[in-house]
CSV table of C-alpha atoms and ligand atoms in Angstrom, one decimal:
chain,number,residue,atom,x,y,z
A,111,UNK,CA,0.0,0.0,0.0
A,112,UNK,CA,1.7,3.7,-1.0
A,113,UNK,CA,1.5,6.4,1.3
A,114,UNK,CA,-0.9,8.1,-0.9
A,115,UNK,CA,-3.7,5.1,-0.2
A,116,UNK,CA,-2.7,4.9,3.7
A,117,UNK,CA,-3.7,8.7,4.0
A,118,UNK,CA,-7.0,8.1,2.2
A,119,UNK,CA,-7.9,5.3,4.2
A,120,UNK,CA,-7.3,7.1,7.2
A,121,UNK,CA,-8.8,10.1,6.1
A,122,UNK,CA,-11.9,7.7,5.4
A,123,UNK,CA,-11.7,6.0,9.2
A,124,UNK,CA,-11.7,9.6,10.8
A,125,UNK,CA,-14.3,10.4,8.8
A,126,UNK,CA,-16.8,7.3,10.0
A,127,UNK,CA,-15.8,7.8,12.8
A,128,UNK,CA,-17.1,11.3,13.3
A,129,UNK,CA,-20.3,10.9,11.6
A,130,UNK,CA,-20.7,8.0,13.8
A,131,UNK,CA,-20.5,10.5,17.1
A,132,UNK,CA,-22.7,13.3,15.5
A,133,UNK,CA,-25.0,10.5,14.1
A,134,UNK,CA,-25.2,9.4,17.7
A,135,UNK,CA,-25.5,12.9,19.1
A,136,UNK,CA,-28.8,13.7,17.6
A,137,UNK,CA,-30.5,9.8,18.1
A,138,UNK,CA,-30.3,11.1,21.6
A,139,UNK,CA,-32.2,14.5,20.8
A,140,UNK,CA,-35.5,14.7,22.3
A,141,UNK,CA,-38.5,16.6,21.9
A,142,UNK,CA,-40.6,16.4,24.7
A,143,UNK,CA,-44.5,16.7,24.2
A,144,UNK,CA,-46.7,17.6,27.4
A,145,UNK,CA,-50.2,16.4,27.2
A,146,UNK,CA,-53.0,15.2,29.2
A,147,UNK,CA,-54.2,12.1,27.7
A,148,UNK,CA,-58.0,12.0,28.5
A,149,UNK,CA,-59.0,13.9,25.4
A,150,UNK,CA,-59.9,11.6,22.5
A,151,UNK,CA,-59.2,11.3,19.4
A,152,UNK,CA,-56.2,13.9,20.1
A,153,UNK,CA,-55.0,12.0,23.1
A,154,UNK,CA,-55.6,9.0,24.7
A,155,UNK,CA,-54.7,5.7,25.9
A,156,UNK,CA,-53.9,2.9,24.1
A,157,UNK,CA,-53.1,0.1,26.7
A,158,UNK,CA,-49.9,2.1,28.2
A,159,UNK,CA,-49.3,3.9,25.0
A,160,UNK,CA,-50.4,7.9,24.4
A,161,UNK,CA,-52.2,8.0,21.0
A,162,UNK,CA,-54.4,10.1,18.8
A,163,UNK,CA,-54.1,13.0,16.3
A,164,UNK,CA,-51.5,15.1,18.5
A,165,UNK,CA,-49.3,12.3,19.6
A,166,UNK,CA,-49.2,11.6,15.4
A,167,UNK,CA,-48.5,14.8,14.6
A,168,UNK,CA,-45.7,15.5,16.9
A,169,UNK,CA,-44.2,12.3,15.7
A,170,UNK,CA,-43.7,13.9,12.3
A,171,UNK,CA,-42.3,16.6,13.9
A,172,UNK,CA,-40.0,15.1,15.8
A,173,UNK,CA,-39.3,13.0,12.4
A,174,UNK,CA,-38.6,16.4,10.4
A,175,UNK,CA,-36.2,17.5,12.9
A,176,UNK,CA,-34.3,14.8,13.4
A,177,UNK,CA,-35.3,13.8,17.2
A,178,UNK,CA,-36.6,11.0,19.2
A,179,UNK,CA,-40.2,12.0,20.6
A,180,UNK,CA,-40.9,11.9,24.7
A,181,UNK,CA,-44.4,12.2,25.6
A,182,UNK,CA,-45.2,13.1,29.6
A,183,UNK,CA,-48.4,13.1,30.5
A,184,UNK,CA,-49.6,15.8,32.9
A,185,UNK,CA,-52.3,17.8,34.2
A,186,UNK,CA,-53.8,20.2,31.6
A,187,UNK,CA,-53.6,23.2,34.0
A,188,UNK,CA,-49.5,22.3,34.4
A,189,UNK,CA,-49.1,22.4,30.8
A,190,UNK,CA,-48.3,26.2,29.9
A,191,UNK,CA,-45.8,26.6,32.9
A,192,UNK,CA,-44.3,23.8,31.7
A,193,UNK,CA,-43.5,25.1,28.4
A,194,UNK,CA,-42.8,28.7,29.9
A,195,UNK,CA,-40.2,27.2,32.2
A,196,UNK,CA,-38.2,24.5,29.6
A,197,UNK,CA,-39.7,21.5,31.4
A,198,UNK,CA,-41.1,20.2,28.1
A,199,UNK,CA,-41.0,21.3,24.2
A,200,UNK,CA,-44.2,21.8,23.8
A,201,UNK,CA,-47.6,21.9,24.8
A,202,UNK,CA,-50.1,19.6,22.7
A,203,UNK,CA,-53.4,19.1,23.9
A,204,UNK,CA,-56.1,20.1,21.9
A,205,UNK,CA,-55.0,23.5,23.4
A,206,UNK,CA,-56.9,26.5,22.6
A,207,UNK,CA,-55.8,29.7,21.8
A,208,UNK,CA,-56.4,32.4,23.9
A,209,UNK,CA,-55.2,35.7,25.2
A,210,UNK,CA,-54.6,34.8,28.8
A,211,UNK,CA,-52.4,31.6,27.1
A,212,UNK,CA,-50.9,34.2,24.5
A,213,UNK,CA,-49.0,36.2,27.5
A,214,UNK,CA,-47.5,33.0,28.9
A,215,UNK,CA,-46.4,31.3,25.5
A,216,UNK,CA,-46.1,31.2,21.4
A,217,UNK,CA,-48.5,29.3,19.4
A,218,UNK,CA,-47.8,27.7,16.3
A,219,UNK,CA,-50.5,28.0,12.9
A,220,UNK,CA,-53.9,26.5,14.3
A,221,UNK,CA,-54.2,23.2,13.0
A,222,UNK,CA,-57.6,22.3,14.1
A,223,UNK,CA,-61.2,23.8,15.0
A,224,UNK,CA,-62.7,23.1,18.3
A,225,UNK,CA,-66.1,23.5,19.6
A,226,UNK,CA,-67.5,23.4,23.1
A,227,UNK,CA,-70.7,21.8,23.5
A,228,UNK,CA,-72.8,21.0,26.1
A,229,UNK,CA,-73.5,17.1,27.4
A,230,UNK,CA,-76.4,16.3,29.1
A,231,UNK,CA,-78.6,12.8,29.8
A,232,UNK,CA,-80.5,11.9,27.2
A,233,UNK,CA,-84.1,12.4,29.2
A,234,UNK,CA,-82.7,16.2,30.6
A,235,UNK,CA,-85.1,18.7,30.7
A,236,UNK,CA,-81.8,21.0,29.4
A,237,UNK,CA,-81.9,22.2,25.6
A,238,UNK,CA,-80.7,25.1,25.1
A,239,UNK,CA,-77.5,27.0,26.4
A,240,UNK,CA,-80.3,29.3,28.4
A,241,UNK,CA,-81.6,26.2,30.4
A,242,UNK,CA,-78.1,25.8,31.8
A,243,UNK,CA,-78.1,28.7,34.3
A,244,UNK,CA,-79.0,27.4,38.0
A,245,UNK,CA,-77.9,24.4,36.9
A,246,UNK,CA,-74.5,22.3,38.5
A,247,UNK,CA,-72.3,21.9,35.1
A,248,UNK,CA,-69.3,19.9,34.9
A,249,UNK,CA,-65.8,21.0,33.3
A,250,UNK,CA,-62.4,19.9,33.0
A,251,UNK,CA,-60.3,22.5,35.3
A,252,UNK,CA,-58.1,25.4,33.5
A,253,UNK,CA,-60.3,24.4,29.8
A,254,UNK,CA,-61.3,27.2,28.0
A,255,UNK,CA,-65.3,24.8,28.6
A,256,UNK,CA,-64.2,26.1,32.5
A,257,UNK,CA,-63.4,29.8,31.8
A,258,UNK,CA,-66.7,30.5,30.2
A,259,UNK,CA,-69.2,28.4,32.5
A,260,UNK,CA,-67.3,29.8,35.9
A,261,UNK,CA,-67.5,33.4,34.5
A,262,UNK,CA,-70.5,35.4,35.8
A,263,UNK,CA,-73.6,35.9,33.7
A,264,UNK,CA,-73.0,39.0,33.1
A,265,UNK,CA,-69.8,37.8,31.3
A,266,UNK,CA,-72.2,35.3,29.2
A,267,UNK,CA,-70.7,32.2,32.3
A,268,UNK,CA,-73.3,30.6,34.8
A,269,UNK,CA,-71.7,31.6,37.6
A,270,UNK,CA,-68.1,29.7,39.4
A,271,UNK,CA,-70.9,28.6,42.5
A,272,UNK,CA,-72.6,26.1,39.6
A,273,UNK,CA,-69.4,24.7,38.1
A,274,UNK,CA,-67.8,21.1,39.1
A,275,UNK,CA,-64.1,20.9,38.2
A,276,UNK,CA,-63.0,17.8,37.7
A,277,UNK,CA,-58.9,16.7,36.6
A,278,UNK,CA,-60.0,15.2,33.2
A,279,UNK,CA,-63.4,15.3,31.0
A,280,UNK,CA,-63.7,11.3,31.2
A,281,UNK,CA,-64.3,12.5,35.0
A,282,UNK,CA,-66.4,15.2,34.7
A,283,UNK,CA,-68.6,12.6,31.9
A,284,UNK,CA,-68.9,10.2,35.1
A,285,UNK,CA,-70.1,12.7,37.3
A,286,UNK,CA,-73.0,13.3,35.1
A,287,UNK,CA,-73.8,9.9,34.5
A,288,UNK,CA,-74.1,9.3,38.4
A,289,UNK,CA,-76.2,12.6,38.6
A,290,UNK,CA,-73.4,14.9,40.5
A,291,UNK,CA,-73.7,17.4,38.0
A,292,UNK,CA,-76.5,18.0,35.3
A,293,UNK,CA,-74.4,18.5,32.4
A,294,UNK,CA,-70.7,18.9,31.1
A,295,UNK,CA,-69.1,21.6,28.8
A,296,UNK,CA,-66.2,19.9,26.9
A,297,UNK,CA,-64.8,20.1,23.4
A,298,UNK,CA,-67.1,18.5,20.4
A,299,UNK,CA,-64.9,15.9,19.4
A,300,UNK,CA,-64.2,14.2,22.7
A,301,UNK,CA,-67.5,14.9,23.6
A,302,UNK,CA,-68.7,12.3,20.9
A,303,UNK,CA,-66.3,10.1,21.9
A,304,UNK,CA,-67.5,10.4,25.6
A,305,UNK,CA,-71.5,10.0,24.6
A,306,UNK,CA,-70.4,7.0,22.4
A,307,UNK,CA,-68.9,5.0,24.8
A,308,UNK,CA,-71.6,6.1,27.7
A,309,UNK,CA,-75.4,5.1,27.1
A,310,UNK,CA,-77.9,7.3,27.9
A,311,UNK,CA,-76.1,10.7,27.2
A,312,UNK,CA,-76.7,13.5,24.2
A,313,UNK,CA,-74.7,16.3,23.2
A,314,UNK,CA,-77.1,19.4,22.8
A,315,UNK,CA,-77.0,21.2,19.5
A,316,UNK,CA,-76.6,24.9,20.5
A,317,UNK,CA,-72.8,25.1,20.2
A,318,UNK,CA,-71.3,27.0,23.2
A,319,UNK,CA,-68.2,28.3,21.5
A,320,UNK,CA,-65.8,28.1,18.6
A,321,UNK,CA,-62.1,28.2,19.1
A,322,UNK,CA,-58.6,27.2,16.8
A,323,UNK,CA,-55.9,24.7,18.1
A,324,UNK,CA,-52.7,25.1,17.9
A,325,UNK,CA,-49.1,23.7,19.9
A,326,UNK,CA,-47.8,26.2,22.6
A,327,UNK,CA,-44.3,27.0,22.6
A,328,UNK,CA,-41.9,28.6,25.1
A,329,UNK,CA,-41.7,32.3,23.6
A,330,UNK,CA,-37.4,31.9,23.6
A,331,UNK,CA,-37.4,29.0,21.7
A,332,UNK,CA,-38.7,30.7,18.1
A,333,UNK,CA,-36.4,28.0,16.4
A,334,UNK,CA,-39.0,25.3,17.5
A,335,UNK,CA,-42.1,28.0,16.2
A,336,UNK,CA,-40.7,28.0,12.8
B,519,LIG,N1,-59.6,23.1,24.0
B,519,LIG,C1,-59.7,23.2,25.5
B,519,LIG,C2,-58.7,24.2,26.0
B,519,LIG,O1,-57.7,24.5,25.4
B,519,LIG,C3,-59.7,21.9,26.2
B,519,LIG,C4,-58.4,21.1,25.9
B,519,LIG,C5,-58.3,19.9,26.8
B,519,LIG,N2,-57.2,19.1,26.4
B,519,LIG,C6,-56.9,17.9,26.9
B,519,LIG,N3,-55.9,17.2,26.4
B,519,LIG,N4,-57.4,17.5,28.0
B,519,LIG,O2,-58.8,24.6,27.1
């Protein structure tokens, strides 16, 4: 072998070598998704697994940028501190998008429409929005469905005295089948979800309020955003 070949196969080694290492450096790249996996179809259980249309699309995120995705499940109320102080990525959760949320954190491009509706048994004498007031409604705490029932009526709510918060809507859904609360303001598409898998409930069809989706992102991080 001449020099000339030893050299290039040297050169050749290094260079394996150090695509190797940087290769290895970004495998170990997370990006950390904080959820609360009670909402279906955008997240949910799947024996021990967190599925649904936000766990698929941060997949492909994480898959366009190179990175292995980490999904924690958490409390929806912890989920915007968490992305204001670096404990995860981002915040996907069928989140809406708000002003209050706005001051805290970024949001991406909405990627979905959500609608909060109202749940009630199927023999309620509730059917309309106006039968609500006086009545005990369910919600899932820090949702945009608890905002607007806990405001006062003057503000278009029913007043924070009628309003059962509950740590996720699949609660909140039992409660009204035992009869602890007379009906539940939740998001449209869980909501059908919910009434499918529970006899004897309805969703009303007076829609509550319309609202986009979109992922919250720590307001530093505008790398992430883009
Ligand atoms: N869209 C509502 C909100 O942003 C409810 C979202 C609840 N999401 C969840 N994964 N539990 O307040």
């Amino acid at each position: 072998m001449n020099t000339c070949k030893k050299v290039l196969l040297l050169l050749l080694a290094a260079a394996l070598i150090l695509c190797c290492f940087t290769g290895c450096k970004k495998e170990a790249k997370t990006l950390t998704m904080g959820t609360n996996a009670a909402f279906p179809p955008y997240e949910y259980y799947e024996g021990d697994k967190i599925v649904g249309i936000d766990a698929e699309i941060a997949a492909e995120i994480a898959k366009k940028l190179g990175r292995t995705l980490v999904i924690e499940d958490m409390g929806f109320g912890s989920i915007i501190t968490a992305v204001q102080g670096g404990k995860i990525d981002m915040g996907m959760a069928g989140m809406t998008v708000n002003e209050t949320r706005l001051q805290s954190v970024n949001f991406s491009t909405t990627y979905a429409t959500g609608i909060q509706v109202v749940i009630v048994k199927e023999d309620s004498d509730i059917e309309t929005i106006d039968d609500l007031m006086g009545k005990k409604i369910g919600v899932q705490e820090s949702t945009t469905g608890d905002i607007y029932a806990s405001a006062t009526p003057e503000d278009g709510g029913f007043g924070e005295e009628n309003v059962e918060r509950y740590n996720k809507g699949t609660e909140a859904v039992l409660a009204l089948t035992q009869g602890k609360v007379d009906a539940v303001i939740i998001d449209n598409e869980p909501a059908k979800a919910f009434v499918k898998a529970n006899e004897g409930l309805m969703i009303l069809e007076t829609e509550y309020a319309v609202e986009d989706y979109a992922i919250a992102i720590r307001k530093e991080n505008t790398e992430l955003l883009q």
